[in-house]
Short mmCIF file of C-alpha atoms in Angstrom, two decimals:
data_model
loop_
_atom_site.label_atom_id
_atom_site.label_comp_id
_atom_site.label_asym_id
_atom_site.label_seq_id
_atom_site.Cartn_x
_atom_site.Cartn_y
_atom_site.Cartn_z
CA MET A 1 -86.09 11.78 182.96
CA LYS A 2 -86.19 8.01 182.25
CA MET A 3 -86.15 4.77 183.46
CA LEU A 4 -82.25 3.95 183.56
CA VAL A 5 -82.29 0.08 183.62
CA ARG A 6 -83.52 -1.23 180.58
CA THR A 7 -83.30 -4.87 180.24
CA ALA A 8 -84.00 -7.74 182.94
CA ALA A 9 -80.17 -8.90 182.58
CA GLU A 10 -79.13 -5.38 183.47
CA PHE A 11 -81.42 -5.19 186.13
CA SER A 12 -80.29 -8.66 187.63
CA ALA A 13 -76.66 -7.50 187.41
CA LYS A 14 -77.19 -3.97 189.23
CA VAL A 15 -80.29 -4.17 191.57
CA ARG A 16 -79.52 -2.70 194.56
CA CYS A 17 -83.10 -3.45 196.37
CA LYS A 18 -83.56 -7.07 196.39
CA LEU A 19 -87.21 -6.91 197.26
CA LEU A 20 -87.87 -5.05 194.13
CA ASN A 21 -88.28 -7.22 190.91
CA PHE A 22 -87.79 -6.28 187.17
CA MET A 23 -91.33 -6.65 186.18
CA ARG A 24 -92.42 -4.26 188.92
CA TYR A 25 -89.60 -1.76 188.24
CA GLU A 26 -90.20 -1.65 184.57
CA GLU A 27 -94.07 -1.18 185.27
CA GLU A 28 -93.65 1.86 187.48
CA ALA A 29 -90.63 3.48 185.76
CA ALA A 30 -92.06 3.29 182.44
CA ASP A 31 -95.16 4.73 183.27
CA LEU A 32 -93.48 7.53 185.11
CA GLU A 33 -91.25 7.90 181.95
CA ILE A 34 -94.36 8.72 180.06
CA ARG A 35 -96.35 10.74 182.70
CA ILE A 36 -93.30 13.40 183.24
CA PRO A 37 -92.79 14.64 179.71
CA ARG A 38 -96.70 14.43 178.94
CA THR A 39 -97.53 16.49 182.16
CA THR A 40 -94.65 18.95 181.03
CA LYS A 41 -95.88 19.29 177.52
CA ARG A 42 -99.64 19.99 178.84
CA LEU A 43 -98.29 22.78 181.46
CA ALA A 44 -96.40 24.35 178.54
CA ASP A 45 -99.25 24.66 176.23
CA PRO A 46 -101.24 27.80 176.46
CA ALA A 47 -104.49 26.18 174.93
CA TRP A 48 -104.39 23.48 177.54
CA ARG A 49 -103.74 25.66 180.39
CA ALA A 50 -106.66 27.94 179.39
CA GLU A 51 -108.98 25.13 179.88
CA LYS A 52 -108.16 24.53 183.37
CA ASN A 53 -108.25 26.68 186.57
CA VAL A 54 -105.45 27.17 188.91
CA GLY A 55 -106.68 24.30 191.16
CA GLU A 56 -106.27 21.92 188.27
CA LEU A 57 -102.85 23.32 187.14
CA GLN A 58 -101.42 23.06 190.59
CA ALA A 59 -102.58 19.37 190.89
CA ALA A 60 -100.76 18.62 187.73
CA ALA A 61 -97.71 20.19 188.59
CA GLY A 62 -97.83 18.50 192.07
CA ALA A 63 -98.29 15.33 190.33
CA ARG A 64 -95.40 15.84 188.25
CA ALA A 65 -93.08 16.80 190.89
CA GLU A 66 -93.99 13.68 192.90
CA TYR A 67 -93.37 11.34 189.52
CA ALA A 68 -89.79 12.66 189.17
CA LEU A 69 -88.96 12.18 192.75
CA ASN A 70 -90.23 8.85 192.60
CA LEU A 71 -88.40 7.86 189.27
CA ALA A 72 -85.08 9.01 190.84
CA THR A 73 -85.90 6.69 193.70
CA ILE A 74 -87.08 3.67 191.95
CA ASN A 75 -83.81 4.19 189.45
CA TYR A 76 -81.73 3.81 192.34
CA SER A 77 -83.21 0.96 193.76
CA ALA A 78 -83.01 -0.76 190.31
CA GLY A 79 -79.13 0.06 190.22
CA ALA A 80 -78.67 2.99 188.02
CA SER A 81 -75.62 4.85 188.41
CA PRO A 82 -75.72 8.03 190.77
CA GLU A 83 -74.08 10.21 188.38
CA LEU A 84 -77.10 9.67 185.91
CA ILE A 85 -79.59 10.16 188.40
CA ALA A 86 -77.89 13.25 189.74
CA ASN A 87 -77.88 14.76 186.20
CA ASP A 88 -81.76 15.22 186.79
CA TYR A 89 -81.75 16.54 190.08
CA PRO A 90 -81.68 20.31 189.50
CA ALA A 91 -84.93 19.66 187.00
CA LEU A 92 -86.55 17.75 189.73
CA VAL A 93 -86.05 20.78 191.93
CA THR A 94 -87.48 22.74 189.17
CA TYR A 95 -90.32 20.92 188.90
CA TRP A 96 -91.10 21.30 192.67
CA GLU A 97 -90.76 25.05 192.51
CA GLU A 98 -92.91 25.29 189.51
CA PHE A 99 -95.67 23.41 191.48
CA GLY A 100 -95.07 25.64 194.44
CA HIS A 101 -95.70 28.85 192.42
CA LEU A 102 -98.94 27.24 191.16
CA HIS A 103 -99.82 25.79 194.54
CA GLU A 104 -99.35 29.38 196.22
CA ALA A 105 -101.55 30.84 193.29
CA PHE A 106 -104.27 28.54 194.38
CA HIS A 107 -104.32 29.48 198.03
CA LYS A 108 -104.73 33.04 196.78
CA SER A 109 -107.24 32.24 194.36
CA ASP A 110 -111.20 32.57 194.67
CA ILE A 111 -111.59 28.86 194.35
CA HIS A 112 -109.62 28.11 197.39
CA HIS A 113 -111.29 28.06 200.84
CA GLY A 114 -109.59 26.98 203.85
CA ALA A 115 -106.26 26.75 205.47
CA VAL A 116 -102.79 27.15 203.32
CA VAL A 117 -101.47 23.79 202.66
CA PRO A 118 -97.56 23.01 202.65
CA HIS A 119 -96.02 21.99 199.48
CA ALA A 120 -94.62 19.11 201.41
CA ALA A 121 -96.36 18.90 204.71
CA LEU A 122 -93.86 17.73 207.54
CA PRO A 123 -96.49 16.06 209.92
CA GLY A 124 -98.05 14.28 206.44
CA GLY A 125 -96.87 10.80 205.84
CA ASP A 126 -95.64 11.23 202.21
CA GLY A 127 -95.15 14.86 202.59
CA TYR A 128 -92.22 14.31 205.13
CA TYR A 129 -90.62 11.60 202.91
CA ASP A 130 -90.82 13.94 200.06
CA ALA A 131 -88.84 16.58 201.94
CA LEU A 132 -86.23 14.10 203.33
CA ARG A 133 -85.57 12.90 199.74
CA LEU A 134 -85.47 16.22 198.35
CA ILE A 135 -82.90 17.46 200.94
CA SER A 136 -81.00 14.07 201.34
CA PHE A 137 -80.38 13.98 197.54
CA ALA A 138 -79.19 17.53 197.47
CA TYR A 139 -76.21 16.13 199.35
CA LEU A 140 -75.90 12.92 197.76
CA PHE A 141 -76.07 13.77 194.13
CA GLY A 142 -73.44 16.67 194.90
CA HIS A 143 -75.95 19.48 194.44
CA THR A 144 -75.73 21.24 197.81
CA ARG A 145 -76.10 24.72 195.80
CA GLU A 146 -79.63 23.54 195.72
CA VAL A 147 -80.16 23.43 199.33
CA PRO A 148 -81.78 27.16 199.69
CA ARG A 149 -84.09 26.21 196.87
CA VAL A 150 -85.33 23.33 198.94
CA LYS A 151 -85.58 25.14 202.17
CA THR A 152 -87.80 27.67 200.33
CA LEU A 153 -90.14 24.71 199.32
CA LEU A 154 -90.37 23.21 202.78
CA ASP A 155 -90.71 26.58 204.62
CA TYR A 156 -94.11 27.31 202.69
CA GLY A 157 -96.81 26.54 205.02
CA ASN A 158 -94.78 24.31 207.65
CA VAL A 159 -95.01 26.16 210.79
CA GLU A 160 -93.89 23.33 212.95
CA LYS A 161 -90.19 22.90 212.54
CA ASP A 162 -88.43 19.45 212.45
CA CYS A 163 -85.41 18.57 214.27
CA LEU A 164 -83.71 16.59 211.50
CA ILE A 165 -84.77 18.81 208.59
CA GLU A 166 -83.28 21.80 210.41
CA ARG A 167 -80.00 19.88 211.20
CA LEU A 168 -79.90 19.16 207.54
CA LEU A 169 -80.31 22.69 206.65
CA GLN A 170 -77.90 24.11 209.49
CA PRO A 171 -74.60 23.85 207.63
CA PHE A 172 -75.82 26.69 205.28
CA GLY A 173 -77.06 28.71 207.89
CA LEU A 174 -80.59 28.07 207.13
CA ALA A 175 -81.95 26.52 209.96
CA VAL A 176 -84.04 28.10 212.90
CA ASP A 177 -82.07 29.01 216.35
CA PRO A 178 -82.46 27.44 218.45
CA LEU A 179 -82.51 24.14 216.63
CA PRO A 180 -85.66 22.08 217.66
CA ASP A 181 -85.78 18.86 219.77
CA ASP A 182 -89.04 17.66 218.11
CA SER A 183 -89.60 15.74 215.14
CA THR A 184 -92.87 16.08 212.97
CA ARG A 185 -92.51 12.60 212.45
CA GLU A 186 -91.17 11.03 215.56
CA LEU A 187 -89.79 7.40 214.97
CA PRO A 188 -87.53 6.89 213.51
CA TYR A 189 -86.41 10.19 212.94
CA ARG A 190 -86.16 11.87 215.92
CA ASN A 191 -83.42 9.35 216.98
CA THR A 192 -80.97 11.20 214.56
CA ILE A 193 -80.42 13.94 217.11
CA LYS A 194 -78.49 11.47 218.83
CA ILE A 195 -76.11 11.20 216.01
CA PHE A 196 -75.56 14.79 215.49
CA ASP A 197 -74.85 15.56 219.13
CA ALA A 198 -72.72 12.72 219.61
CA ALA A 199 -68.77 12.66 219.59
CA PRO A 200 -67.18 11.65 216.24
CA SER A 201 -65.88 8.50 217.57
CA GLU A 202 -69.45 7.43 218.77
CA ARG A 203 -71.57 8.24 215.67
CA PRO A 204 -70.81 4.96 213.90
CA ALA A 205 -72.16 2.56 216.43
CA LEU A 206 -75.27 5.00 216.67
CA MET A 207 -75.94 5.18 213.06
CA LYS A 208 -75.45 1.24 212.85
CA ARG A 209 -78.10 1.12 215.37
CA TYR A 210 -80.19 3.52 213.85
CA LEU A 211 -80.14 1.65 210.70
CA GLU A 212 -81.11 -1.80 212.55
CA LYS A 213 -84.06 -0.22 213.91
CA TRP A 214 -85.06 1.91 210.91
CA TYR A 215 -87.56 -0.34 209.06
CA GLU A 216 -89.46 -1.44 212.03
CA ALA A 217 -89.45 2.25 213.53
CA SER A 218 -90.92 3.41 210.27
CA ARG A 219 -94.21 1.03 210.63
CA ARG A 220 -96.31 4.30 210.76
CA GLU A 221 -94.78 5.65 207.39
CA TYR A 222 -96.83 5.20 204.26
CA TYR A 223 -94.16 3.54 202.55
CA HIS A 224 -93.85 0.60 205.41
CA GLY A 225 -94.72 -2.63 203.54
CA THR A 226 -95.56 -1.57 200.20
CA HIS A 227 -93.27 -4.40 198.85
CA GLU A 228 -96.13 -7.06 199.70
CA GLY A 229 -98.94 -5.49 197.94
CA SER A 230 -99.95 -3.62 195.03
CA ALA A 231 -99.27 0.10 196.06
CA VAL A 232 -96.15 1.71 194.43
CA PHE A 233 -92.87 0.39 195.71
CA LEU A 234 -89.75 2.28 195.08
CA GLY A 235 -87.61 0.44 197.37
CA TYR A 236 -86.57 1.01 201.09
CA TRP A 237 -83.85 3.42 201.52
CA SER A 238 -83.01 5.52 204.72
CA PHE A 239 -81.64 8.54 202.55
CA GLU A 240 -81.26 10.48 205.57
CA ALA A 241 -78.66 8.18 207.03
CA GLY A 242 -76.67 8.48 203.93
CA ALA A 243 -77.07 12.18 204.05
CA ILE A 244 -75.93 12.67 207.64
CA THR A 245 -73.04 10.10 207.09
CA TYR A 246 -71.66 12.41 204.39
CA LEU A 247 -72.39 15.60 206.26
CA LEU A 248 -70.62 14.48 209.46
CA ASP A 249 -68.25 12.51 207.48
CA ILE A 250 -68.78 9.46 209.44
CA ASP A 251 -66.84 6.27 209.00
CA ASP A 252 -69.41 3.90 207.37
CA SER A 253 -67.24 0.87 207.43
CA SER A 254 -69.23 -0.90 210.05
CA TYR A 255 -72.79 -0.56 208.59
CA ARG A 256 -72.06 0.08 204.88
CA ASP A 257 -73.48 -3.32 203.88
CA HIS A 258 -76.80 -2.62 205.74
CA GLU A 259 -79.64 -3.12 203.24
CA PHE A 260 -81.34 0.05 203.83
CA TYR A 261 -78.08 2.17 203.96
CA PRO A 262 -77.44 3.98 200.14
CA ARG A 263 -73.85 3.27 200.33
CA ASP A 264 -73.36 4.08 196.52
CA LEU A 265 -74.83 7.48 197.13
CA VAL A 266 -72.65 8.09 199.74
CA ASP A 267 -69.53 6.96 197.96
CA TYR A 268 -70.66 9.10 195.01
CA ALA A 269 -70.91 12.25 197.01
CA ARG A 270 -67.50 11.66 198.62
CA SER A 271 -66.06 11.24 195.25
CA LEU A 272 -67.02 15.15 194.49
CA PRO A 273 -65.37 18.08 195.72
CA ARG A 274 -66.41 18.66 199.37
CA PRO A 275 -68.52 22.17 199.59
CA ALA A 276 -66.38 24.86 201.73
CA ALA A 277 -69.54 25.49 203.92
CA LEU A 278 -69.38 21.52 205.04
CA GLY A 279 -65.68 21.95 206.35
CA SER A 280 -62.90 19.75 205.37
CA ASP A 281 -64.41 16.67 207.12
CA GLY A 282 -67.18 16.16 209.78
CA LYS A 283 -64.84 16.19 212.73
CA THR A 284 -64.03 19.32 212.18
CA LEU A 285 -67.55 20.99 211.01
CA ASP A 286 -68.67 23.03 213.76
CA VAL A 287 -71.89 24.31 211.99
CA THR A 288 -73.04 26.90 214.96
CA ARG A 289 -69.92 28.94 213.37
CA LEU A 290 -71.01 29.55 210.30
CA ARG A 291 -73.53 32.34 211.40
CA CYS A 292 -71.86 35.20 213.06
CA ALA A 293 -73.82 38.35 214.56
CA ALA A 294 -72.33 41.97 214.00
CA SER A 295 -69.62 43.02 215.87
CA GLN A 296 -68.40 39.54 216.59
CA PRO A 297 -65.06 38.37 215.19
CA CYS A 298 -65.51 36.47 211.80
CA PRO A 299 -64.90 32.71 212.59
CA ARG A 300 -63.53 31.78 209.25
CA ASN A 301 -62.01 33.33 205.99
CA GLY A 302 -64.49 33.32 203.23
CA PHE A 303 -67.30 35.18 201.45
CA TRP A 304 -70.17 36.07 203.81
CA PHE A 305 -73.79 37.54 203.24
CA THR A 306 -76.56 38.77 205.37
CA PRO A 307 -80.38 38.65 204.44
CA ALA A 308 -80.69 42.19 206.12
CA GLN A 309 -78.92 43.69 203.10
CA ALA A 310 -79.37 43.18 199.57
CA ASN A 311 -75.87 42.45 197.43
CA SER A 312 -74.27 42.06 200.73
CA ARG A 313 -71.84 39.35 199.93
CA ARG A 314 -68.24 40.19 200.78
CA TYR A 315 -65.00 38.58 201.97
CA PHE A 316 -63.94 38.63 205.53
CA LYS A 317 -60.89 37.27 206.97
CA GLN A 318 -60.97 35.25 210.39
CA GLY A 319 -60.82 37.85 213.36
CA ASP A 320 -62.64 40.67 211.21
CA LEU A 321 -65.24 42.17 213.14
CA MET A 322 -68.46 41.89 211.33
CA PRO A 323 -70.42 44.97 210.53
CA ASP A 324 -73.87 45.87 211.55
CA VAL A 325 -75.94 46.96 208.28
CA GLY A 326 -78.70 48.34 210.20
CA GLY A 327 -82.37 48.26 208.75
CA ASP A 328 -85.43 46.70 210.27
CA PHE A 329 -83.98 43.18 211.05
CA GLY A 330 -82.48 43.88 214.46
CA VAL A 331 -79.21 42.50 214.92
CA THR A 332 -77.37 41.94 211.76
CA ILE A 333 -76.77 38.40 211.41
CA TRP A 334 -73.86 37.12 208.58
CA GLN A 335 -73.87 33.77 207.21
CA LEU A 336 -71.16 31.71 205.28
CA ASP A 337 -72.32 31.59 201.89
CA GLN A 338 -72.23 28.25 200.13
CA ASN A 339 -70.45 29.33 197.10
CA GLN A 340 -67.43 30.38 197.95
CA ASP A 341 -65.90 31.37 194.33
CA PRO A 342 -64.54 34.86 193.80
CA PRO A 343 -66.99 37.15 191.94
CA ARG A 344 -66.70 37.20 188.18
CA LEU A 345 -65.27 40.32 186.80
#
């Protein structure tokens, strides 16, 4: 992972966030470019690890995960190609998973005293922003196969469920049921429920209104006002607006020039094959039908699986009665597999 815009001239021609200048981008991105491989090298060094306790190891891994997420964000603000940033996304998720493993080990160790802390605390300021970027980037960078990995990271320690996060997980059958109506961060994110619940024809106007109020409504978020001081400034983007627009296939022509809307990421995501789990478009997407209980007719042709049984993935035709596999899970719930490729022989 590296800074992807190298010269002032290139920056001037490509920059997306007009509040970001080249000097500030270069300083921050160059620092992250050094920190990520340096931390990776240390974490892979048995001698270095032997000198550290698990608390120090998880802190280093957590810092690297944050560095990678921030570098992707500021590279986008500086005008880097979405395709180049997208290439790093799976590694970014791996960094977060490696932090997660060490973080859990820390909680189980003798040196930890107190409650379990989430990997990305949804009620927390930077934790919620981290969570939104992780899941929004999965959609916008064309890596929706990574959504289950992101869900596992976000589930750890987060007892409260968030209305927006769960709706972004729902197309893959990964959300809680029923969906929550409360946001762990309230404004501006709670207002996205209106967009999900609206008729397709009403969504463009609602999203435009959401973006118009986004920055002021984010005044309690830690990133608000960072362009004015010495704190790290990554650019201002409503990545969730981009992810929702892509997920629901909203016509963004009325708001695509809004300064906080990541239109290039939405355009990039739309240039890629649309995952089968999302339907052909947002107008026909009915996410509630991507889960099906046993003894009910299958709502869609495709490969389905159930968490109630290992290696349960199989193909059902629309109208087939979904089987009950028994076990200790209660009613068997089948989920449409995100991967609709046939098994390799």
